Short mmCIF file of C-alpha atoms in Angstrom, two decimals:
data_model
loop_
_atom_site.label_atom_id
_atom_site.label_comp_id
_atom_site.label_asym_id
_atom_site.label_seq_id
_atom_site.Cartn_x
_atom_site.Cartn_y
_atom_site.Cartn_z
CA MET H 1 69.53 -36.26 8.77
CA SER H 2 65.76 -35.12 8.62
CA SER H 3 63.57 -35.71 6.32
CA ALA H 4 59.55 -35.24 6.16
CA MET H 5 56.82 -37.24 6.79
CA GLY H 6 53.02 -37.12 7.07
CA LEU H 7 51.33 -39.09 9.64
CA LEU H 8 52.54 -41.23 12.61
CA ILE H 9 50.30 -42.81 14.76
CA ARG H 10 52.35 -43.69 18.01
CA GLY H 11 51.11 -45.98 21.56
CA ALA H 12 48.11 -47.73 20.49
CA SER H 13 46.89 -50.55 21.95
CA GLN H 14 46.27 -52.61 19.40
CA VAL H 15 46.87 -52.26 15.36
CA VAL H 16 44.06 -54.75 13.30
CA GLN H 17 45.90 -55.22 10.14
CA VAL H 18 43.09 -58.00 9.46
CA SER H 19 45.64 -58.94 7.32
CA ASN H 20 49.62 -58.73 6.71
CA LYS H 21 50.38 -60.95 4.23
CA LYS H 22 48.59 -59.21 0.89
CA GLU H 23 46.28 -60.93 0.93
CA LYS H 24 43.10 -59.72 -0.87
CA VAL H 25 40.60 -62.88 0.80
CA LYS H 26 40.46 -65.11 3.58
CA LEU H 27 38.54 -67.95 3.40
CA LYS H 28 37.02 -70.55 5.68
CA GLY H 29 38.11 -70.42 8.94
CA ASN H 30 41.89 -68.14 7.93
CA MET H 31 38.24 -65.22 7.77
CA ALA H 32 38.34 -64.15 11.08
CA ASP H 33 42.76 -65.26 11.59
CA LEU H 34 43.04 -61.17 11.94
CA ALA H 35 46.87 -60.19 11.70
CA ILE H 36 46.19 -58.05 15.33
CA LEU H 37 49.29 -55.90 16.59
CA HIS H 38 48.68 -56.47 20.47
CA ALA H 39 51.40 -52.73 22.96
CA SER H 40 53.46 -54.16 24.77
CA ALA H 41 53.96 -53.20 29.04
CA THR H 42 57.06 -50.76 27.92
CA GLU H 43 55.46 -49.77 24.37
CA GLY H 44 52.88 -48.80 21.97
CA VAL H 45 52.74 -50.18 18.41
CA SER H 46 52.78 -47.27 15.63
CA ILE H 47 51.98 -46.68 12.06
CA ALA H 48 53.83 -44.17 9.77
CA VAL H 49 52.27 -42.49 7.00
CA ASP H 50 54.63 -40.62 4.42
CA LYS H 51 53.06 -37.67 2.18
CA ASN H 52 51.51 -39.61 -0.36
CA GLY H 53 49.30 -41.36 2.18
CA LEU H 54 50.28 -44.49 1.32
CA VAL H 55 51.03 -46.76 5.01
CA ALA H 56 55.02 -46.67 5.35
CA ALA H 57 55.73 -49.15 7.96
CA VAL H 58 53.43 -50.95 10.62
CA GLY H 59 55.69 -52.31 14.30
CA MET H 60 56.83 -51.40 17.52
CA ASP H 61 56.83 -47.59 19.61
CA SER H 62 61.06 -48.38 18.83
CA GLU H 63 61.33 -50.71 15.75
CA VAL H 64 59.14 -47.85 13.77
CA ALA H 65 61.20 -44.32 15.41
CA ARG H 66 64.81 -46.75 14.59
CA GLN H 67 63.22 -46.79 10.49
CA PHE H 68 63.11 -43.40 10.82
CA PRO H 69 65.22 -40.60 13.07
CA GLY H 70 65.39 -37.78 12.98
CA THR H 71 61.84 -37.53 11.29
CA LYS H 72 59.44 -34.50 10.88
CA TRP H 73 55.87 -35.33 10.57
CA ASP H 74 52.91 -33.39 10.05
CA THR H 75 51.53 -34.43 12.28
CA ILE H 76 51.59 -36.51 15.66
CA ILE H 77 49.48 -38.51 17.33
CA ASP H 78 48.42 -40.12 20.44
CA ALA H 79 46.51 -43.35 20.29
CA LYS H 80 47.21 -44.14 24.25
CA GLY H 81 44.59 -46.89 25.39
CA GLN H 82 42.87 -46.90 22.18
CA SER H 83 43.13 -49.92 18.51
CA VAL H 84 43.17 -49.28 14.78
CA VAL H 85 41.11 -50.92 12.30
CA PRO H 86 41.89 -50.00 8.42
CA GLY H 87 38.48 -48.14 7.44
CA LEU H 88 35.77 -49.43 6.59
CA VAL H 89 34.15 -50.66 3.52
CA ASP H 90 30.00 -50.68 2.67
CA GLY H 91 29.46 -52.10 0.30
CA HIS H 92 26.56 -52.11 -1.14
CA THR H 93 25.07 -48.87 -0.34
CA HIS H 94 22.23 -46.95 -2.56
CA PRO H 95 22.74 -42.87 -1.81
CA VAL H 96 22.04 -40.86 -4.42
CA TRP H 97 17.85 -40.46 -4.23
CA ALA H 98 14.78 -37.66 -3.72
CA GLY H 99 12.11 -38.24 -1.23
CA ASP H 100 11.52 -40.53 1.97
CA ARG H 101 9.52 -43.18 2.34
CA VAL H 102 9.13 -43.44 6.03
CA HIS H 103 4.92 -43.55 5.15
CA GLU H 104 6.29 -47.31 4.05
CA PHE H 105 8.07 -48.54 7.32
CA SER H 106 4.57 -48.48 8.82
CA MET H 107 3.53 -50.34 6.57
CA LYS H 108 5.62 -52.72 6.35
CA LEU H 109 5.35 -52.89 10.42
CA ALA H 110 1.46 -53.41 9.70
CA GLY H 111 3.18 -57.19 7.82
CA ALA H 112 3.09 -55.81 4.08
CA THR H 113 6.18 -57.39 1.80
CA TYR H 114 8.43 -55.32 0.41
CA MET H 115 6.88 -56.97 -3.53
CA GLU H 116 3.54 -55.77 -2.38
CA VAL H 117 4.60 -51.96 -0.53
CA HIS H 118 6.48 -52.51 -4.88
CA GLN H 119 2.58 -53.42 -6.33
CA ALA H 120 0.99 -50.14 -4.15
CA GLY H 121 3.47 -47.53 -5.99
CA GLY H 122 6.19 -47.55 -3.65
CA GLY H 123 9.41 -48.68 -2.63
CA ILE H 124 11.55 -47.98 -5.86
CA ASN H 125 9.15 -46.23 -8.21
CA PHE H 126 8.34 -44.63 -5.77
CA THR H 127 11.40 -43.20 -5.03
CA VAL H 128 12.31 -43.01 -9.07
CA THR H 129 9.27 -40.63 -9.22
CA LYS H 130 10.67 -37.80 -6.45
CA THR H 131 14.44 -38.19 -8.02
CA ARG H 132 13.79 -38.15 -11.86
CA GLU H 133 12.00 -34.57 -10.54
CA ALA H 134 15.15 -33.86 -8.73
CA SER H 135 18.08 -31.77 -9.51
CA GLU H 136 21.61 -32.41 -9.77
CA GLU H 137 22.23 -29.58 -7.74
CA GLU H 138 19.10 -30.83 -5.27
CA LEU H 139 20.84 -34.86 -5.32
CA LEU H 140 23.65 -33.64 -4.58
CA GLU H 141 22.65 -31.23 -1.70
CA LEU H 142 20.81 -34.16 0.10
CA LEU H 143 24.15 -36.76 -1.06
CA VAL H 144 27.15 -35.13 0.49
CA PRO H 145 25.17 -34.88 4.16
CA ARG H 146 24.77 -38.90 3.58
CA LEU H 147 28.36 -39.74 3.29
CA LYS H 148 30.05 -37.16 5.72
CA ARG H 149 27.86 -38.74 7.95
CA MET H 150 29.07 -42.59 6.94
CA VAL H 151 33.01 -40.68 7.56
CA SER H 152 32.02 -40.25 11.00
CA SER H 153 31.11 -44.09 11.47
CA GLY H 154 34.54 -45.24 9.49
CA THR H 155 33.49 -45.18 6.32
CA THR H 156 36.81 -44.62 4.07
CA LEU H 157 34.88 -46.59 0.88
CA VAL H 158 31.77 -46.74 -0.08
CA GLU H 159 30.44 -48.66 -3.33
CA CYS H 160 27.53 -46.20 -4.83
CA LYS H 161 24.79 -47.17 -6.94
CA SER H 162 22.14 -45.90 -9.34
CA GLY H 163 18.82 -47.00 -10.37
CA TYR H 164 16.84 -44.19 -9.45
CA GLY H 165 16.57 -43.03 -12.62
CA LEU H 166 15.75 -46.18 -15.00
CA ASP H 167 15.90 -43.60 -18.15
CA VAL H 168 19.07 -42.43 -19.60
CA GLU H 169 18.85 -38.73 -18.52
CA THR H 170 18.25 -39.65 -14.56
CA GLU H 171 20.60 -42.71 -14.72
CA LEU H 172 23.39 -40.96 -15.93
CA LYS H 173 22.63 -37.33 -13.71
CA MET H 174 22.75 -39.25 -10.31
CA LEU H 175 26.12 -41.24 -11.53
CA ARG H 176 27.54 -37.53 -12.82
CA VAL H 177 26.12 -36.13 -8.12
CA LEU H 178 28.10 -39.50 -7.42
CA GLU H 179 31.21 -37.71 -9.34
CA LYS H 180 30.78 -34.58 -7.77
CA ALA H 181 30.54 -35.24 -4.30
CA ARG H 182 34.32 -37.25 -4.32
CA SER H 183 35.25 -32.72 -4.27
CA PHE H 184 32.73 -32.13 -1.74
CA VAL H 185 33.84 -36.33 0.66
CA PRO H 186 37.26 -37.11 1.51
CA ILE H 187 35.58 -40.70 0.88
CA THR H 188 36.42 -43.10 -2.28
CA VAL H 189 33.96 -43.31 -3.82
CA SER H 190 33.09 -46.64 -6.23
CA SER H 191 30.93 -46.01 -8.54
CA THR H 192 27.62 -48.41 -10.15
CA PHE H 193 25.35 -48.45 -13.08
CA CYS H 194 21.89 -49.80 -11.36
CA GLY H 195 19.86 -49.05 -14.61
CA ALA H 196 18.39 -52.57 -14.02
CA HIS H 197 17.17 -52.16 -11.26
CA SER H 198 13.23 -51.59 -12.06
CA VAL H 199 11.08 -51.70 -14.31
CA PRO H 200 9.85 -48.98 -15.53
CA ARG H 201 6.07 -47.61 -15.61
CA GLY H 202 4.26 -48.54 -18.34
CA LEU H 203 7.39 -51.26 -19.84
CA THR H 204 7.62 -54.38 -19.49
CA ALA H 205 10.43 -56.30 -18.05
CA GLU H 206 11.43 -57.33 -21.81
CA GLU H 207 11.12 -53.56 -23.01
CA ALA H 208 13.63 -52.23 -20.23
CA THR H 209 15.99 -54.79 -21.20
CA ARG H 210 16.10 -53.32 -24.46
CA CYS H 211 16.25 -49.92 -23.64
CA VAL H 212 18.96 -49.97 -20.79
CA VAL H 213 20.98 -52.61 -23.02
CA GLU H 214 20.58 -51.11 -25.96
CA GLU H 215 20.40 -47.41 -24.47
CA GLN H 216 21.58 -46.11 -21.67
CA LEU H 217 24.75 -48.55 -21.48
CA PRO H 218 26.00 -47.14 -24.71
CA ALA H 219 25.35 -44.08 -23.19
CA LEU H 220 27.26 -44.39 -20.19
CA LYS H 221 29.99 -45.90 -22.37
CA ARG H 222 30.09 -42.18 -24.08
CA ALA H 223 30.02 -40.85 -21.38
CA ARG H 224 33.25 -43.26 -20.17
CA GLU H 225 35.06 -42.91 -22.74
CA SER H 226 35.03 -38.20 -22.88
CA GLY H 227 36.05 -38.92 -18.96
CA GLU H 228 33.51 -36.86 -17.27
CA LEU H 229 32.45 -40.17 -15.48
CA GLN H 230 33.83 -43.02 -13.38
CA VAL H 231 31.95 -45.62 -13.22
CA ASP H 232 33.80 -49.59 -12.34
CA SER H 233 30.28 -52.44 -11.96
CA ILE H 234 26.74 -52.82 -13.21
CA ASP H 235 24.12 -53.93 -11.43
CA VAL H 236 20.67 -55.61 -12.16
CA PHE H 237 17.97 -56.13 -9.63
CA CYS H 238 17.35 -59.61 -10.61
CA GLU H 239 14.29 -60.94 -9.02
CA HIS H 240 10.31 -63.07 -9.37
CA ASN H 241 8.03 -59.97 -11.70
CA VAL H 242 11.52 -57.87 -11.88
CA PHE H 243 14.72 -58.74 -14.16
CA ASP H 244 15.14 -62.68 -14.21
CA VAL H 245 17.11 -64.16 -15.18
CA ASN H 246 17.97 -64.51 -18.67
CA GLN H 247 17.19 -61.03 -18.84
CA THR H 248 19.75 -60.85 -16.49
CA ARG H 249 22.47 -62.89 -17.80
CA ARG H 250 22.22 -60.60 -21.49
CA ILE H 251 22.38 -56.31 -19.61
CA LEU H 252 25.70 -58.44 -17.50
CA GLU H 253 27.20 -59.62 -20.43
CA ALA H 254 26.42 -56.02 -22.65
CA GLY H 255 28.11 -54.36 -19.21
CA ARG H 256 30.89 -56.99 -19.17
CA LYS H 257 32.14 -56.32 -23.29
CA ASP H 258 32.23 -52.89 -22.26
CA GLY H 259 34.34 -52.74 -18.95
CA LEU H 260 32.56 -52.98 -16.11
CA LEU H 261 33.11 -55.75 -13.51
CA LEU H 262 30.37 -58.02 -12.46
CA ASN H 263 28.45 -56.75 -9.17
CA PHE H 264 24.66 -57.30 -9.02
CA HIS H 265 21.64 -58.56 -6.59
CA ALA H 266 20.84 -61.89 -6.36
CA GLU H 267 18.49 -64.83 -4.86
CA GLU H 268 17.50 -61.96 -2.10
CA LEU H 269 12.91 -62.38 -2.19
CA HIS H 270 13.42 -66.20 -4.44
CA PRO H 271 15.24 -68.81 -5.19
CA LEU H 272 16.33 -68.37 -8.88
CA LYS H 273 19.86 -70.30 -9.00
CA SER H 274 20.22 -66.81 -10.44
CA ALA H 275 24.06 -67.00 -8.86
CA GLU H 276 24.89 -70.21 -10.14
CA MET H 277 24.14 -68.17 -13.36
CA GLY H 278 26.69 -64.97 -12.03
CA ALA H 279 29.25 -67.48 -10.98
CA SER H 280 28.99 -68.87 -15.03
CA LEU H 281 29.72 -64.88 -15.46
CA GLY H 282 32.51 -64.67 -13.49
CA ALA H 283 30.87 -62.16 -10.90
CA GLU H 284 32.93 -60.39 -9.59
CA ALA H 285 30.42 -60.19 -6.61
CA MET H 286 26.56 -60.41 -5.49
CA SER H 287 25.03 -59.08 -2.70
CA HIS H 288 21.45 -60.28 -0.55
CA LEU H 289 21.57 -63.91 -1.55
CA GLU H 290 19.61 -64.56 1.26
CA GLU H 291 17.36 -67.35 -0.46
CA ILE H 292 20.86 -68.78 -1.86
CA SER H 293 20.77 -72.42 -2.73
CA GLU H 294 23.25 -74.58 -1.81
CA GLU H 295 23.94 -75.05 -5.83
CA GLY H 296 25.15 -71.00 -5.91
CA ILE H 297 27.06 -71.06 -2.88
CA ALA H 298 29.24 -74.17 -4.07
CA ALA H 299 28.90 -72.04 -7.45
CA MET H 300 29.99 -68.95 -5.66
CA ALA H 301 33.28 -70.31 -4.09
CA LYS H 302 34.67 -72.10 -7.13
CA ALA H 303 33.92 -67.94 -9.80
CA GLY H 304 35.36 -67.33 -6.70
CA SER H 305 33.13 -64.43 -6.57
CA VAL H 306 31.96 -62.08 -3.20
CA GLY H 307 28.66 -62.92 -1.12
CA VAL H 308 28.04 -59.34 -0.11
CA LEU H 309 25.51 -59.67 2.50
CA LEU H 310 23.53 -57.19 4.01
CA PRO H 311 21.70 -57.70 7.44
CA THR H 312 20.22 -54.62 7.26
CA THR H 313 17.39 -55.44 4.54
CA ALA H 314 17.03 -58.64 6.18
CA TYR H 315 16.40 -57.08 9.34
CA ILE H 316 13.74 -54.58 8.29
CA LEU H 317 11.75 -56.73 5.87
CA ARG H 318 12.05 -59.91 7.86
CA LEU H 319 13.61 -62.07 5.43
CA THR H 320 16.02 -65.34 7.31
CA PRO H 321 18.84 -63.67 7.16
CA PRO H 322 21.20 -65.40 4.34
CA PRO H 323 23.17 -68.37 4.57
CA ALA H 324 25.90 -66.25 5.76
CA ARG H 325 27.60 -70.28 7.74
CA ALA H 326 27.61 -72.26 5.43
CA MET H 327 28.67 -69.51 2.97
CA ILE H 328 31.55 -68.46 5.10
CA GLU H 329 32.70 -72.95 5.33
CA ALA H 330 32.11 -73.45 1.98
CA GLY H 331 34.74 -70.73 0.92
CA VAL H 332 33.26 -68.17 -0.82
CA PRO H 333 34.00 -64.68 0.11
CA VAL H 334 31.60 -62.97 2.25
CA ALA H 335 31.53 -59.20 2.36
CA LEU H 336 29.08 -56.93 3.98
CA GLY H 337 26.97 -53.06 2.97
CA THR H 338 25.14 -51.32 4.18
CA ASP H 339 22.58 -51.26 2.00
CA PHE H 340 21.32 -47.82 2.60
CA ASN H 341 18.31 -46.87 0.27
CA PRO H 342 15.47 -45.29 1.74
CA ASN H 343 13.90 -49.06 2.54
CA ALA H 344 17.25 -49.10 4.43
CA PHE H 345 18.07 -46.24 6.29
CA CYS H 346 21.67 -46.80 7.68
CA LEU H 347 25.42 -45.43 7.18
CA SER H 348 26.90 -47.71 9.51
CA MET H 349 28.79 -50.33 9.14
CA PRO H 350 29.57 -50.81 13.09
CA LEU H 351 25.75 -51.70 13.55
CA VAL H 352 25.43 -54.26 10.39
CA MET H 353 28.47 -56.14 11.85
CA HIS H 354 26.77 -55.57 15.06
CA LEU H 355 23.54 -57.23 13.26
CA ALA H 356 25.89 -59.97 11.07
CA CYS H 357 26.88 -60.62 14.32
CA VAL H 358 23.87 -61.07 16.45
CA THR H 359 21.36 -63.00 13.01
CA MET H 360 24.30 -64.23 10.73
CA LYS H 361 25.18 -66.00 13.57
CA MET H 362 28.87 -64.65 12.12
CA SER H 363 32.76 -64.29 15.41
CA LEU H 364 33.74 -60.77 15.49
CA ASN H 365 36.54 -61.07 13.26
CA GLU H 366 34.72 -62.62 9.74
CA ALA H 367 32.91 -59.27 10.85
CA LEU H 368 35.91 -57.37 10.15
CA THR H 369 37.28 -59.14 6.99
CA ALA H 370 33.79 -58.95 6.05
CA SER H 371 33.71 -55.30 6.75
CA THR H 372 36.93 -54.37 5.16
CA LEU H 373 39.50 -56.68 3.36
CA HIS H 374 36.52 -59.05 2.49
CA ALA H 375 33.89 -55.26 1.27
CA ALA H 376 37.34 -54.08 -0.86
CA HIS H 377 38.15 -57.23 -2.51
CA SER H 378 34.23 -57.47 -3.75
CA LEU H 379 34.86 -54.08 -6.04
CA ARG H 380 38.96 -55.01 -6.73
CA LYS H 381 39.81 -52.95 -4.87
CA ALA H 382 42.05 -55.35 -1.96
CA HIS H 383 44.84 -54.33 -3.24
CA MET H 384 45.41 -51.08 -1.65
CA HIS H 385 42.11 -50.85 0.79
CA GLY H 386 40.91 -53.28 3.64
CA SER H 387 43.97 -53.82 5.30
CA ILE H 388 46.53 -51.74 7.48
CA GLU H 389 50.29 -52.39 5.57
CA PRO H 390 52.88 -51.12 4.33
CA GLY H 391 52.19 -50.39 0.77
CA LYS H 392 48.58 -49.14 0.96
CA VAL H 393 46.30 -46.24 1.37
CA ALA H 394 46.42 -45.20 4.93
CA ASP H 395 42.49 -45.22 5.70
CA LEU H 396 42.39 -45.89 8.82
CA VAL H 397 39.89 -45.71 11.71
CA ILE H 398 41.14 -44.98 15.44
CA VAL H 399 38.75 -46.82 17.92
CA ASP H 400 38.94 -45.21 21.76
CA ALA H 401 39.09 -48.39 23.43
CA PRO H 402 41.85 -50.65 23.82
CA ARG H 403 40.07 -53.50 22.24
CA TRP H 404 38.84 -52.46 18.52
CA GLU H 405 35.85 -54.99 19.53
CA HIS H 406 34.41 -51.68 21.11
CA LEU H 407 33.19 -50.28 17.31
CA VAL H 408 31.04 -53.77 17.37
CA TYR H 409 30.13 -53.77 21.02
CA GLN H 410 28.84 -50.73 22.26
CA PHE H 411 26.04 -50.99 19.79
CA GLY H 412 24.59 -48.43 17.77
CA GLY H 413 27.41 -46.07 19.73
CA THR H 414 29.80 -45.05 17.00
CA ASP H 415 29.84 -41.35 17.66
CA HIS H 416 30.95 -42.38 20.78
CA VAL H 417 33.68 -44.65 20.65
CA ILE H 418 35.42 -43.71 17.82
CA SER H 419 38.62 -41.25 18.27
CA CYS H 420 39.08 -40.38 14.48
CA VAL H 421 39.11 -41.19 11.28
CA ILE H 422 41.84 -41.26 8.34
CA LYS H 423 41.35 -40.67 5.28
CA ASN H 424 44.53 -41.12 2.68
CA GLY H 425 47.06 -40.39 6.21
CA LYS H 426 44.80 -37.07 6.87
CA LEU H 427 42.80 -36.41 9.60
CA SER H 428 38.48 -36.72 7.72
CA HIS H 429 37.03 -37.07 11.39
CA SER H 430 37.39 -35.55 15.04
CA ARG H 431 35.20 -36.51 17.86
CA LYS H 432 36.53 -33.96 19.74
#
């Protein structure tokens, strides 16, 4: 008696599961220890996906065939000569905005620092003005192609922040745009409220802190409770001359009280001990961390906070890269993200992985773990995303090469090397 199933991928040269033990993190040396199934001289590797878009089995072709005798598959993909990795997870983006900042790129190349551009009326506040002026429809029209470009580069789960509103109306507008985008693009969106991304013109940091805590968060809570918005996390740009450590703590504590995960900007431009503060609150994740101290690293390791590192930002701003090696060796779960925003216009996780290997001295295996399992864990979604294991969502990237490393090795070549992207067991992008 035959049964019906969704997708069968067969004949692959490699299937890189990343983990096959239901792990959510792989610490220290284990981060580079990938679970990989290799083809033999006589057969390849298969992945079976059920009708619900979940992985049903992973194994050698004959082994999987025996598990599903007489099965009728909706789709069969012959992956001979190709490799399969989990769908990539982008742990940090700012994708909803209007008005590019290409004019600032030349300023940075001429030596202007991030804060100098910011203080000259550029940076975040420039984008805030343009985003406030744009309608929801205009922002959605800008966002959807960006998300589609992420998918074509292998991203299947992405963290997306608000933060270019800095007032109740625009922050909620941005979050509504993210909500709408879910029905237009085959990608899982984890929304983050980032109303404390900058201090609005005309307010002090203390006044902006009260605005976030007393106005924006209550409005967000009402929208979440009514079912209008799904928001997972809260973010604050903790930085010198933006929100200090105490102000950041107050905002994060208010967000935690409302049931939000803590996932914030820390130690980017100045060492402020914000990593220690975040660890004391049990923050799920902290991003940037270029200026983190040894004490901050130890605190994050003890708390289990994920360090989401963003090599594109350090590259564009000519910052010293975050100490990835020290963090990994100390037992911090390290993840990666593009930091896609008008300052760092990058939508490609394979490009980020390449930069992480070259500029932060991560190994290829570590970069893949950071861009799959650990990035998923930073969003507390590693129970269903980030590895190819039975019971998990079938988010997959098929690499048109017998070794998966070509995904990173072919610098900037994702349009050629990615054969197709699978989301929830369905083909979401194909090169052909």
